[in-house]
Each structure stands twice: as C-alpha cells, then as structure tokens.
C-alpha cells in the first residue's frame, strides 16, 4: 500500500500513522479507512451514506459517530480551519487538497538522503575513531590535492601556494586569532580537522578529509 502526502502531512495507511512537522499521530482503524477513502475519491465528494456503507459495512452507525470520526481526522491533520477536509452541506465530505500517492520505498530512500544531508556535520561522522597517524597523513595529502583545485571557487582566494606540510603542522588556519577565536580553536584545532578559516562575516569553516575528498562545516 502506498503512502500519501496530504499537504504537509504524510499519511501511512499501513500503520495508521499521520506525520506532520515533527508530530506523529496514531489514528484508529475506521479513521484510517475513511481518510484513505477520501484520498481515493478526490476531487469528488462522498456522501454520508456511501461512507457508512463502505467503512461501517453491515453495522449501524449514528450521525454522531461519523461526525466524531471526521473531527478526529481533522485534528490528526491539524486542520483547525476545516480547509483540508471540507463539509459539503447535504452532500457529504471531500478533500480540498490533492493527495499524492508515493511508494513507501521511495519515501524511505528520500528520507535517508535528507537525514544524511542534515547530519553530515563533523560531529556526526565517525572518522578517525580508530585511525592511525599514517591514515591521517594520507588523507591529508588527498585533501590538499582536492583543495588546490577547488580552493578558489569555495573560499575566493587569489592564489594558493602548496608546500610540504608535516602532519603535526595541521590544521592550517586562516584569519584566526589565538585569543579572539580561542573557543573555536579549542574545539577544532586538532585531528581530524586539517583546515580552519574565519570568513569576513564572522562565520567559521572547519574541514576534514572524508572518503577521498573533504567535508566542511560552517559554525
């Protein structure tokens, strides 16, 4: 069964969950069935009679039960103004937002990619956790090879001169003052970081080797 985006909410019919802006709400079985039915019928409306027939098959249901089910769905979708599920007088209900059916596997892959981008900071990369100094020197060499080609593009320097640099001389620091920037240096002037810079607007950049290239973090 496919997952469904309804506005900024993600409805997962298989688990009866609605996710929205950090919230995760578990809805009841009938509520899930009704929301799925509304999505399938979009943009058409569904009468109360049809809803009762398809959701509460061969079961007597009062008007209050259906009204409460709709109310619970609106709460789950944070639809306080009734702009997502609308009531059509004397006709029934319909969705006012086009639902987008997406394969669950595709959402999983996109979520993983998004999480990787959000968490790809130096603190979250388990690099050099058990590494040796030789690995550090080798990674430093790879970094400088990449760095010499891309330095102008990323950091707008007019010229760069690369010389033999010993591992103990790293990281390279640019525009940093030992006193004024001591808090930043205290945290980042150590392996695995091999380049530190302070930009004109006061932002810091710290870079470390990662998978044959480098990963840079703005602070």
N, CA, C and O of each residue as an XYZ file, in Angstrom:
876
protein
N       0.836     -1.197      0.000
C       0.000      0.000      0.000
C       0.873      1.248      0.000
O       1.848      1.338      0.745
N       0.512      2.201     -0.837
C       1.314      3.414     -0.956
C       1.040      4.380      0.196
O      -0.053      4.401      0.763
N       2.050      5.175      0.526
C       1.873      6.256      1.470
C       1.326      7.471      0.734
O       1.426      7.563     -0.489
N       0.751      8.398      1.483
C       0.048      9.513      0.847
C       0.451     10.834      1.505
O       0.376     10.982      2.725
N       0.877     11.787      0.679
C       1.111     13.143      1.152
C      -0.179     13.941      0.987
O      -0.741     14.011     -0.106
N      -0.643     14.542      2.084
C      -1.816     15.414      2.062
C      -1.362     16.769      2.589
O      -1.270     16.971      3.800
N      -1.079     17.697      1.677
C      -0.488     18.968      2.111
C       0.883     18.706      2.699
O       1.736     18.091      2.059
N       1.095     19.183      3.944
C       2.378     18.947      4.606
C       2.323     17.771      5.580
O       3.178     17.643      6.457
N       1.323     16.920      5.423
C       1.180     15.733      6.268
C       1.476     14.479      5.451
O       1.167     14.412      4.261
N       2.071     13.500      6.096
C       2.313     12.197      5.473
C       1.424     11.172      6.158
O       1.539     10.929      7.360
N       0.543     10.582      5.379
C      -0.375      9.559      5.880
C       0.147      8.187      5.473
O       0.356      7.918      4.290
N       0.356      7.316      6.469
C       0.853      5.958      6.221
C      -0.274      4.977      6.551
O      -0.431      4.590      7.709
N      -1.058      4.574      5.553
C      -2.211      3.699      5.803
C      -1.851      2.379      6.481
O      -2.604      1.878      7.315
N      -0.691      1.818      6.117
C      -0.311      0.501      6.643
C      -0.211      0.511      8.161
O      -0.607     -0.454      8.815
N       0.314      1.590      8.725
C       0.488      1.669     10.180
C      -0.513      2.611     10.844
O      -0.505      2.778     12.064
N      -1.376      3.225     10.029
C      -2.387      4.169     10.517
C      -1.745      5.338     11.255
O      -2.174      5.714     12.346
N      -0.721      5.898     10.645
C       0.022      6.999     11.266
C      -0.032      8.229     10.367
O       0.050      8.123      9.143
N      -0.170      9.397     10.993
C      -0.065     10.685     10.302
C       1.143     11.408     10.876
O       1.221     11.639     12.082
N       2.101     11.769      9.993
C       3.287     12.503     10.412
C       3.208     13.924      9.873
O       2.890     14.153      8.706
N       3.512     14.884     10.767
C       3.443     16.283     10.341
C       4.306     17.143     11.245
O       4.061     17.245     12.447
N       5.330     17.768     10.647
C       6.181     18.750     11.329
C       6.653     18.243     12.687
O       6.520     18.936     13.695
N       7.194     17.053     12.709
C       7.739     16.511     13.955
C       6.730     15.739     14.794
O       7.117     15.018     15.714
N       5.441     15.879     14.490
C       4.438     15.121     15.237
C       4.168     13.791     14.548
O       4.322     13.658     13.334
N       3.769     12.829     15.333
C       3.386     11.522     14.791
C       2.151     11.055     15.544
O       2.204     10.806     16.749
N       1.036     10.939     14.825
C      -0.237     10.613     15.456
C      -0.760      9.280     14.934
O      -0.841      9.056     13.726
N      -1.110      8.407     15.860
C      -1.696      7.110     15.517
C      -3.213      7.267     15.507
O      -3.804      7.651     16.516
N      -3.841      6.976     14.381
C      -5.291      7.107     14.297
C      -5.956      5.735     14.342
O      -5.312      4.709     14.125
N      -7.250      5.738     14.626
C      -7.998      4.484     14.726
C      -8.218      3.873     13.348
O      -8.029      4.514     12.314
N      -8.623      2.612     13.378
C      -8.780      1.862     12.134
C      -9.822      2.506     11.209
O      -9.563      2.680     10.018
N     -10.994      2.858     11.746
C     -12.051      3.456     10.928
C     -11.620      4.826     10.407
O     -11.948      5.190      9.278
N     -10.898      5.577     11.212
C     -10.403      6.887     10.781
C      -9.438      6.729      9.618
O      -9.469      7.504      8.662
N      -8.570      5.710      9.708
C      -7.607      5.445      8.639
C      -8.327      5.041      7.352
O      -7.983      5.510      6.267
N      -9.326      4.168      7.479
C     -10.081      3.717      6.310
C     -10.817      4.889      5.656
O     -10.873      4.982      4.430
N     -11.375      5.773      6.465
C     -12.111      6.916      5.926
C     -11.178      7.893      5.228
O     -11.506      8.408      4.160
N     -10.014      8.152      5.824
C      -9.063      9.073      5.201
C      -8.564      8.502      3.869
O      -8.403      9.237      2.895
N      -8.325      7.209      3.835
C      -7.885      6.574      2.591
C      -8.974      6.658      1.529
O      -8.686      6.873      0.351
N     -10.223      6.488      1.948
C     -11.346      6.583      1.016
C     -11.468      8.001      0.453
O     -11.700      8.172     -0.744
N     -11.314      9.010      1.298
C     -11.359     10.404      0.844
C     -10.255     10.681     -0.177
O     -10.458     11.402     -1.154
N      -9.086     10.093      0.071
C      -7.959     10.282     -0.858
C      -8.255      9.641     -2.212
O      -7.963     10.220     -3.258
N      -8.838      8.439     -2.184
C      -9.139      7.736     -3.435
C     -10.217      8.462     -4.242
O     -10.194      8.455     -5.473
N     -11.157      9.088     -3.537
C     -12.284      9.737     -4.210
C     -11.966     11.156     -4.683
O     -12.745     11.741     -5.436
N     -10.845     11.712     -4.257
C     -10.513     13.091     -4.651
C     -10.531     13.227     -6.175
O     -10.038     12.329     -6.859
N     -11.075     14.305     -6.735
C     -11.628     15.509     -6.083
C     -13.125     15.430     -5.819
O     -13.755     16.438     -5.498
N     -13.691     14.244     -5.952
C     -15.139     14.092     -5.761
C     -15.490     14.029     -4.274
O     -14.664     13.664     -3.438
N     -16.710     14.387     -3.975
C     -17.179     14.292     -2.594
C     -17.748     12.896     -2.345
O     -18.029     12.155     -3.287
N     -17.913     12.549     -1.083
C     -18.503     11.271     -0.702
C     -19.673     11.561      0.233
O     -19.540     12.319      1.194
N     -20.775     10.975     -0.047
C     -21.950     11.185      0.807
C     -21.799     10.417      2.121
O     -21.038      9.454      2.212
N     -22.525     10.856      3.110
C     -22.508     10.168      4.402
C     -22.964      8.715      4.237
O     -22.428      7.805      4.869
N     -23.959      8.518      3.378
C     -24.485      7.161      3.161
C     -23.417      6.244      2.566
O     -23.282      5.088      2.966
N     -22.650      6.787      1.589
C     -21.605      5.972      0.960
C     -20.487      5.657      1.947
O     -19.938      4.555      1.957
N     -20.165      6.633      2.766
C     -19.127      6.416      3.785
C     -19.569      5.309      4.746
O     -18.814      4.380      5.031
N     -20.778      5.421      5.227
C     -21.290      4.419      6.166
C     -21.314      3.026      5.528
O     -21.026      2.026      6.186
N     -21.658      2.979      4.249
C     -21.746      1.696      3.551
C     -20.377      1.057      3.367
O     -20.240     -0.159      3.493
N     -19.355      1.871      3.067
C     -18.029      1.323      2.774
C     -17.175      1.134      4.024
O     -16.367      0.207      4.084
N     -17.343      2.000      5.019
C     -16.497      1.927      6.217
C     -17.142      1.085      7.318
O     -16.474      0.275      7.962
N     -18.424      1.280      7.526
C     -19.137      0.533      8.570
C     -20.062     -0.493      7.916
O     -21.278     -0.452      8.105
N     -19.489     -1.395      7.162
C     -20.261     -2.397      6.418
C     -21.123     -3.233      7.352
O     -20.634     -3.834      8.308
N     -22.435     -3.256      7.048
C     -23.393     -4.081      7.798
C     -23.380     -3.766      9.293
O     -23.680     -4.621     10.126
N     -23.034     -2.541      9.608
C     -23.028     -2.123     11.011
C     -23.793     -0.814     11.123
O     -23.608      0.099     10.317
N     -24.640     -0.734     12.114
C     -25.389      0.503     12.315
C     -24.459      1.553     12.907
O     -23.724      1.284     13.857
N     -24.500      2.761     12.331
C     -23.654      3.842     12.813
C     -24.478      5.119     12.908
O     -25.248      5.442     12.004
N     -24.313      5.824     13.989
C     -25.063      7.068     14.183
C     -24.365      8.223     13.475
O     -23.193      8.134     13.107
N     -25.112      9.306     13.293
C     -24.523     10.504     12.686
C     -23.391     11.045     13.549
O     -22.396     11.551     13.032
N     -23.544     10.937     14.853
C     -22.515     11.437     15.764
C     -21.197     10.682     15.607
O     -20.121     11.265     15.736
N     -21.291      9.390     15.329
C     -20.076      8.578     15.152
C     -19.278      9.051     13.950
O     -18.060      9.205     14.034
N     -19.951      9.280     12.837
C     -19.263      9.756     11.638
C     -18.725     11.167     11.846
O     -17.602     11.473     11.445
N     -19.528     12.026     12.472
C     -19.074     13.404     12.738
C     -17.834     13.406     13.615
O     -16.911     14.185     13.377
N     -17.798     12.543     14.627
C     -16.643     12.472     15.521
C     -15.424     11.914     14.793
O     -14.300     12.344     15.049
N     -15.637     10.959     13.888
C     -14.534     10.396     13.108
C     -13.900     11.460     12.229
O     -12.676     11.555     12.144
N     -14.742     12.267     11.570
C     -14.236     13.375     10.750
C     -13.479     14.371     11.619
O     -12.418     14.858     11.227
N     -14.017     14.675     12.796
C     -13.361     15.612     13.712
C     -11.985     15.100     14.137
O     -11.033     15.876     14.211
N     -11.873     13.797     14.418
C     -10.596     13.203     14.811
C      -9.581     13.287     13.678
O      -8.398     13.537     13.910
N     -10.054     13.075     12.444
C      -9.154     13.182     11.289
C      -8.650     14.611     11.124
O      -7.472     14.824     10.839
N      -9.515     15.571     11.297
C      -9.105     16.974     11.196
C      -8.064     17.319     12.254
O      -7.115     18.055     11.985
N      -8.245     16.790     13.442
C      -7.249     17.016     14.498
C      -5.911     16.382     14.120
O      -4.850     16.968     14.338
N      -5.978     15.182     13.554
C      -4.755     14.495     13.150
C      -4.013     15.229     12.052
O      -2.783     15.198     11.999
N      -4.757     15.889     11.173
C      -4.155     16.648     10.072
C      -3.909     18.109     10.443
O      -3.474     18.907      9.613
N      -4.193     18.447     11.697
C      -4.057     19.832     12.177
C      -4.904     20.784     11.313
O      -4.495     21.895     10.976
N      -6.081     20.297     10.981
C      -6.996     21.034     10.095
C      -8.011     21.812     10.934
O      -9.207     21.521     10.906
N      -7.516     22.808     11.683
C      -8.381     23.544     12.605
C      -9.430     24.378     11.878
O     -10.531     24.589     12.387
N      -9.079     24.848     10.684
C     -10.000     25.713      9.935
C     -10.850     24.939      8.924
O     -11.569     25.534      8.122
N     -10.761     23.621      8.973
C     -11.537     22.758      8.061
C     -11.241     23.094      6.593
O     -12.141     23.190      5.759
N      -9.947     23.268      6.313
C      -9.537     23.595      4.956
C      -9.018     22.378      4.192
O      -8.856     22.435      2.973
N      -8.758     21.285      4.898
C      -8.270     20.064      4.250
C      -9.429     19.117      3.981
O      -9.643     18.686      2.848
N     -10.171     18.797      5.029
C     -11.402     18.017      4.856
C     -12.563     18.992      4.975
O     -12.791     19.571      6.037
N     -13.279     19.169      3.903
C     -14.377     20.148      3.932
C     -15.721     19.433      3.922
O     -15.884     18.355      3.349
N     -16.668     20.079      4.579
C     -18.034     19.569      4.616
C     -18.859     20.256      3.539
O     -18.900     21.483      3.456
N     -19.508     19.452      2.724
C     -20.392     19.996      1.689
C     -21.827     19.774      2.176
O     -22.306     18.640      2.198
N     -22.506     20.848      2.562
C     -23.860     20.710      3.130
C     -24.777     19.851      2.267
O     -24.887     20.046      1.056
N     -25.435     18.888      2.929
C     -26.412     17.989      2.314
C     -25.818     17.058      1.257
O     -26.548     16.352      0.562
N     -24.478     17.062      1.140
C     -23.845     16.172      0.151
C     -22.832     15.221      0.780
O     -22.787     14.045      0.421
N     -22.015     15.715      1.718
C     -21.029     14.850      2.351
C     -19.710     15.543      2.606
O     -19.671     16.695      3.038
N     -18.619     14.825      2.333
C     -17.290     15.346      2.621
C     -16.373     15.123      1.428
O     -16.605     14.250      0.591
N     -15.319     15.942      1.374
C     -14.289     15.712      0.352
C     -12.986     16.365      0.783
O     -12.965     17.258      1.630
N     -11.906     15.898      0.181
C     -10.607     16.533      0.417
C     -10.512     17.786     -0.434
O     -10.968     17.821     -1.577
N      -9.909     18.815      0.150
C      -9.724     20.077     -0.565
C      -8.291     20.232     -1.063
O      -7.945     21.242     -1.677
N      -7.453     19.220     -0.794
C      -6.055     19.223     -1.226
C      -5.796     17.931     -1.987
O      -6.202     16.855     -1.547
N      -5.137     18.032     -3.101
C      -4.863     16.831     -3.895
C      -3.888     15.912     -3.161
O      -2.776     16.331     -2.838
N      -4.280     14.680     -2.897
C      -3.365     13.733     -2.248
C      -2.356     13.193     -3.256
O      -2.688     12.978     -4.421
N      -1.132     12.976     -2.804
C      -0.082     12.450     -3.681
C       0.331     11.075     -3.173
O       0.881     10.938     -2.080
N       0.053     10.064     -3.987
C       0.371      8.678     -3.625
C       1.822      8.380     -4.027
O       2.201      8.543     -5.186
N       2.620      7.944     -3.055
C       4.037      7.693     -3.292
C       4.423      6.345     -2.694
O       3.979      5.982     -1.605
N       5.259      5.612     -3.428
C       5.735      4.327     -2.919
C       6.482      4.516     -1.613
O       7.296      5.430     -1.481
N       6.206      3.655     -0.654
C       6.844      3.750      0.659
C       8.356      3.638      0.556
O       9.074      4.299      1.307
N       8.863      2.799     -0.378
C      10.308      2.599     -0.527
C      10.975      3.876     -1.015
O      12.088      4.194     -0.597
N      10.302      4.610     -1.897
C      10.851      5.867     -2.412
C      10.952      6.890     -1.298
O      11.942      7.618     -1.217
N       9.940      6.958     -0.434
C       9.965      7.888      0.692
C      11.102      7.536      1.636
O      11.771      8.419      2.173
N      11.319      6.227      1.836
C      12.385      5.773      2.731
C      13.738      6.221      2.225
O      14.564      6.701      3.001
N      13.982      6.066      0.898
C      15.264      6.464      0.317
C      15.452      7.965      0.408
O      16.532      8.431      0.772
N      14.400      8.744      0.077
C      14.496     10.199      0.143
C      14.725     10.671      1.562
O      15.456     11.634      1.790
N      14.096      9.990      2.532
C      14.292     10.357      3.937
C      15.719     10.106      4.374
O      16.307     10.915      5.091
N      16.289      8.963      3.936
C      17.672      8.659      4.282
C      18.621      9.696      3.691
O      19.564     10.130      4.354
N      18.370     10.094      2.433
C      19.211     11.106      1.800
C      19.102     12.439      2.530
O      20.100     13.130      2.733
N      17.880     12.792      2.921
C      17.664     14.044      3.636
C      18.356     14.030      4.988
O      18.992     15.006      5.387
N      18.221     12.882      5.704
C      18.865     12.762      7.015
C      20.376     12.844      6.897
O      21.041     13.430      7.751
N      20.930     12.242      5.811
C      22.370     12.282      5.622
C      22.842     13.720      5.459
O      23.855     14.117      6.035
N      22.092     14.510      4.659
C      22.480     15.900      4.433
C      22.389     16.708      5.719
O      23.256     17.534      6.005
N      21.330     16.464      6.497
C      21.141     17.209      7.735
C      22.189     16.863      8.782
O      22.594     17.715      9.573
N      22.626     15.607      8.781
C      23.529     15.141      9.830
C      24.982     15.027      9.390
O      25.817     14.522     10.139
N      25.296     15.500      8.163
C      26.664     15.358      7.667
C      27.548     16.480      8.189
O      28.193     17.189      7.417
N      27.570     16.633      9.527
C      28.478     17.561     10.180
C      29.626     16.767     10.766
O      29.568     15.540     10.853
N      30.668     17.472     11.166
C      31.864     16.785     11.658
C      31.575     15.967     12.908
O      32.207     14.935     13.135
N      30.620     16.422     13.726
C      30.341     15.723     14.969
C      29.689     14.377     14.730
O      29.797     13.475     15.561
N      29.009     14.236     13.597
C      28.270     13.011     13.349
C      29.002     12.019     12.462
O      28.488     10.927     12.218
N      30.197     12.369     11.967
C      30.950     11.464     11.099
C      31.974     10.716     11.946
O      32.884     11.338     12.495
N      31.846      9.392     12.063
C      32.771      8.629     12.901
C      34.111      8.421     12.209
O      34.524      7.283     11.982
N      34.797      9.520     11.871
C      36.032      9.438     11.104
C      37.229      9.450     12.053
O      37.232     10.178     13.046
N      38.237      8.648     11.747
C      39.440      8.546     12.557
C      39.163      8.089     13.984
O      39.965      8.350     14.881
N      38.059      7.422     14.204
C      37.770      6.964     15.555
C      38.838      5.974     16.008
O      39.254      5.982     17.167
N      39.275      5.126     15.085
C      40.324      4.168     15.410
C      41.476      4.270     14.418
O      42.230      3.314     14.237
N      41.614      5.443     13.768
C      42.602      5.588     12.712
C      44.005      5.800     13.246
O      44.193      6.191     14.398
N      45.006      5.534     12.382
C      46.402      5.724     12.728
C      46.897      7.035     12.168
O      46.197      7.673     11.382
N      48.105      7.457     12.559
C      48.685      8.699     12.062
C      48.987      8.604     10.567
O      48.907      9.605      9.855
N      49.337      7.397     10.083
C      49.622      7.235      8.658
C      48.356      7.464      7.827
O      48.405      8.041      6.740
N      47.224      7.001      8.360
C      45.954      7.246      7.678
C      45.654      8.723      7.632
O      45.140      9.232      6.636
N      45.970      9.398      8.690
C      45.735     10.836      8.777
C      46.583     11.589      7.758
O      46.090     12.499      7.093
N      47.877     11.208      7.628
C      48.779     11.869      6.676
C      48.333     11.605      5.245
O      48.345     12.508      4.408
N      47.935     10.349      4.965
C      47.471     10.001      3.629
C      46.214     10.783      3.277
O      46.083     11.296      2.166
N      45.292     10.871      4.227
C      44.062     11.616      3.991
C      44.347     13.097      3.797
O      43.682     13.776      3.015
N      45.351     13.587      4.524
C      45.728     14.991      4.384
C      46.240     15.279      2.980
O      45.941     16.325      2.405
N      47.021     14.337      2.426
C      47.545     14.513      1.065
C      46.402     14.564      0.058
O      46.406     15.394     -0.851
N      45.411     13.665      0.224
C      44.254     13.650     -0.672
C      43.495     14.958     -0.564
O      43.019     15.506     -1.558
N      43.393     15.440      0.648
C      42.700     16.713      0.864
C      43.380     17.853      0.111
O      42.709     18.648     -0.548
N      44.709     17.939      0.204
C      45.416     19.042     -0.437
C      45.356     18.964     -1.954
O      45.349     19.990     -2.634
N      45.313     17.746     -2.485
C      45.174     17.592     -3.924
C      43.833     18.150     -4.388
O      43.750     18.867     -5.385
N      42.806     17.810     -3.655
C      41.469     18.322     -3.971
C      41.384     19.816     -3.679
O      40.766     20.585     -4.415
N      42.018     20.193     -2.594
C      41.960     21.570     -2.110
C      42.589     22.549     -3.093
O      42.076     23.652     -3.283
N      43.700     22.154     -3.719
C      44.412     23.033     -4.639
C      43.587     23.368     -5.871
O      43.759     24.429     -6.471
N      42.672     22.442     -6.255
C      41.855     22.653     -7.445
C      40.627     23.505     -7.126
O      40.207     24.326     -7.941
N      40.058     23.307     -5.945
C      38.768     23.925     -5.635
C      38.813     25.103     -4.662
O      37.783     25.703     -4.357
N      40.003     25.426     -4.182
C      40.099     26.430     -3.131
C      39.576     27.795     -3.580
O      38.890     28.484     -2.825
N      39.903     28.175     -4.805
C      39.476     29.493     -5.287
C      37.954     29.597     -5.372
O      37.368     30.627     -5.037
N      37.322     28.504     -5.829
C      35.875     28.525     -6.016
C      35.154     28.669     -4.687
O      34.217     29.457     -4.562
N      35.600     27.898     -3.686
C      34.890     27.867     -2.426
C      35.261     29.003     -1.483
O      34.409     29.484     -0.736
N      36.488     29.430     -1.504
C      36.936     30.389     -0.498
C      37.415     31.713     -1.081
O      37.806     32.604     -0.328
N      37.394     31.867     -2.434
C      37.686     33.121     -3.108
C      39.065     33.674     -2.757
O      39.209     34.860     -2.460
N      40.041     32.834     -2.792
C      41.400     33.283     -2.592
C      42.051     33.518     -3.941
O      41.789     32.781     -4.892
N      42.888     34.526     -4.036
C      43.518     34.864     -5.307
C      44.599     33.871     -5.701
O      44.761     33.561     -6.881
N      45.329     33.379     -4.732
C      46.432     32.493     -5.068
C      46.703     31.558     -3.902
O      46.517     31.924     -2.741
N      47.136     30.375     -4.215
C      47.458     29.408     -3.167
C      48.805     28.772     -3.481
O      49.093     28.414     -4.623
N      49.596     28.644     -2.473
C      50.914     28.036     -2.631
C      50.986     26.840     -1.698
O      50.883     26.967     -0.478
N      51.166     25.677     -2.304
C      51.206     24.452     -1.503
C      52.648     23.986     -1.360
O      53.377     23.851     -2.343
N      53.032     23.750     -0.146
C      54.380     23.254      0.139
C      54.236     21.972      0.960
O      53.136     21.577      1.347
N      55.367     21.343      1.209
C      55.342     20.139      2.037
C      54.952     20.526      3.461
O      55.587     21.376      4.085
N      53.911     19.893      3.955
C      53.416     20.205      5.299
C      53.397     18.936      6.124
O      52.835     17.924      5.703
N      53.992     18.982      7.266
C      54.024     17.835      8.159
C      52.696     17.733      8.893
O      52.010     18.732      9.110
N      52.348     16.509      9.271
C      51.062     16.274      9.924
C      50.926     17.078     11.205
O      49.832     17.531     11.540
N      52.044     17.264     11.937
C      51.959     17.990     13.197
C      51.683     19.474     13.006
O      51.336     20.168     13.961
N      51.838     19.974     11.760
C      51.575     21.386     11.478
C      50.093     21.646     11.188
O      49.654     22.794     11.112
N      49.352     20.582     11.031
C      47.926     20.720     10.741
C      47.142     20.929     12.035
O      47.594     20.510     13.101
N      45.966     21.574     11.957
C      45.330     22.100     10.753
C      45.886     23.469     10.336
O      46.455     24.192     11.154
N      45.715     23.810      9.064
C      46.055     25.134      8.567
C      44.975     26.107      9.058
O      43.789     25.781      9.013
N      45.361     27.263      9.511
C      44.398     28.249      9.984
C      44.514     29.530      9.155
O      45.617     29.954      8.811
N      43.394     30.131      8.843
C      43.353     31.366      8.062
C      42.441     32.359      8.771
O      41.307     32.040      9.130
N      42.963     33.579      8.966
C      42.200     34.674      9.578
C      41.752     34.362     11.004
O      40.727     34.871     11.459
N      42.503     33.543     11.698
C      42.147     33.175     13.067
C      43.130     33.763     14.054
O      44.339     33.759     13.819
N      42.617     34.264     15.147
C      43.417     34.855     16.200
C      43.361     33.947     17.427
O      42.285     33.539     17.866
N      44.536     33.639     17.970
C      44.602     32.706     19.088
C      43.761     33.160     20.284
O      43.214     32.331     21.011
N      43.659     34.459     20.483
C      42.925     34.987     21.625
C      41.449     35.182     21.303
O      40.581     34.699     22.031
N      41.163     35.895     20.204
C      39.775     36.213     19.857
C      38.974     34.966     19.470
O      37.769     34.892     19.712
N      39.639     34.015     18.882
C      38.935     32.828     18.386
C      39.293     31.576     19.175
O      39.242     30.465     18.647
N      39.652     31.759     20.429
C      40.170     30.639     21.212
C      39.127     29.531     21.441
O      39.476     28.352     21.508
N      37.850     29.915     21.561
C      36.829     28.896     21.779
C      36.686     27.971     20.567
O      36.565     26.754     20.702
N      36.705     28.584     19.382
C      36.626     27.786     18.154
C      37.872     26.925     17.991
O      37.775     25.743     17.660
N      39.033     27.511     18.222
C      40.292     26.778     18.071
C      40.402     25.645     19.084
O      40.943     24.581     18.784
N      39.890     25.881     20.270
C      39.947     24.857     21.305
C      39.182     23.602     20.884
O      39.582     22.482     21.200
N      38.074     23.810     20.165
C      37.233     22.692     19.758
C      37.704     22.016     18.479
O      37.549     20.806     18.315
N      38.290     22.816     17.557
C      38.571     22.269     16.228
C      40.052     22.210     15.832
O      40.376     21.615     14.804
N      40.946     22.799     16.602
C      42.355     22.762     16.218
C      42.992     21.456     16.683
O      43.832     21.435     17.582
N      42.566     20.371     16.042
C      43.050     19.038     16.379
C      42.560     18.070     15.303
O      41.611     18.372     14.580
N      43.212     16.899     15.195
C      42.746     15.904     14.226
C      41.298     15.536     14.510
O      40.901     15.500     15.675
N      40.503     15.263     13.498
C      40.898     15.102     12.092
C      40.836     16.377     11.259
O      40.969     16.295     10.038
N      40.644     17.533     11.850
C      40.487     18.758     11.088
C      41.827     19.209     10.513
O      42.844     19.204     11.207
N      41.819     19.599      9.235
C      43.078     19.991      8.595
C      43.018     21.377      7.967
O      44.008     21.854      7.413
N      41.845     22.033      8.054
C      41.768     23.412      7.571
C      40.707     24.159      8.368
O      39.565     23.712      8.481
N      41.102     25.305      8.920
C      40.195     26.153      9.681
C      40.279     27.574      9.138
O      41.370     28.071      8.856
N      39.140     28.222      8.992
C      39.159     29.592      8.477
C      38.023     30.403      9.085
O      36.950     29.880      9.386
N      38.288     31.696      9.257
C      37.263     32.635      9.691
C      36.932     33.547      8.519
O      37.813     34.224      7.988
N      35.652     33.567      8.108
C      35.222     34.385      6.984
C      34.930     35.795      7.477
O      34.780     36.025      8.677
N      34.852     36.738      6.540
C      34.661     38.149      6.882
C      33.436     38.403      7.740
O      33.454     39.292      8.591
N      32.368     37.636      7.531
C      31.138     37.868      8.290
C      31.171     37.226      9.682
O      30.164     37.227     10.390
N      32.314     36.685     10.068
C      32.467     36.102     11.394
C      32.144     34.619     11.465
O      32.239     34.010     12.530
N      31.765     34.040     10.338
C      31.472     32.602     10.295
C      32.771     31.804     10.222
O      33.731     32.217      9.571
N      32.785     30.665     10.896
C      33.950     29.795     10.873
C      33.716     28.623      9.919
O      32.587     28.173      9.725
N      34.818     28.139      9.326
C      34.785     26.937      8.489
C      35.830     25.957      9.009
O      36.985     26.321      9.229
N      35.411     24.715      9.200
C      36.322     23.655      9.629
C      36.173     22.481      8.667
O      35.062     22.014      8.417
N      37.299     22.008      8.127
C      37.253     20.930      7.130
C      38.068     19.728      7.595
O      39.062     19.858      8.309
N      37.615     18.567      7.168
C      38.325     17.325      7.449
C      38.242     16.410      6.232
O      37.290     16.507      5.458
N      39.218     15.523      6.048
C      39.148     14.560      4.934
C      37.982     13.602      5.137
O      37.666     13.208      6.260
N      37.351     13.236      4.024
C      36.243     12.296      4.098
C      36.033     11.620      2.752
O      35.699     12.279      1.767
N      36.229     10.304      2.708
C      36.002      9.487      1.518
C      36.700     10.040      0.280
O      36.070     10.193     -0.766
N      37.958     10.334      0.383
C      38.732     10.791     -0.757
C      38.556     12.263     -1.061
O      39.203     12.773     -1.976
N      37.722     12.951     -0.344
C      37.527     14.388     -0.537
C      37.590     15.087      0.804
O      38.436     14.761      1.636
N      36.714     16.035      1.020
C      36.686     16.704      2.299
C      35.259     17.080      2.639
O      34.412     17.248      1.761
N      35.014     17.207      3.918
C      33.735     17.658      4.429
C      33.989     18.911      5.244
O      34.857     18.917      6.117
N      33.242     19.971      4.973
C      33.424     21.241      5.656
C      32.166     21.599      6.434
O      31.044     21.376      5.980
N      32.384     22.153      7.602
C      31.299     22.543      8.482
C      31.373     24.031      8.742
O      32.446     24.557      9.038
N      30.244     24.722      8.635
C      30.180     26.145      8.977
C      29.691     26.280     10.406
O      28.740     25.614     10.815
N      30.331     27.123     11.139
C      29.950     27.363     12.533
C      29.557     28.824     12.702
O      29.200     29.244     13.803
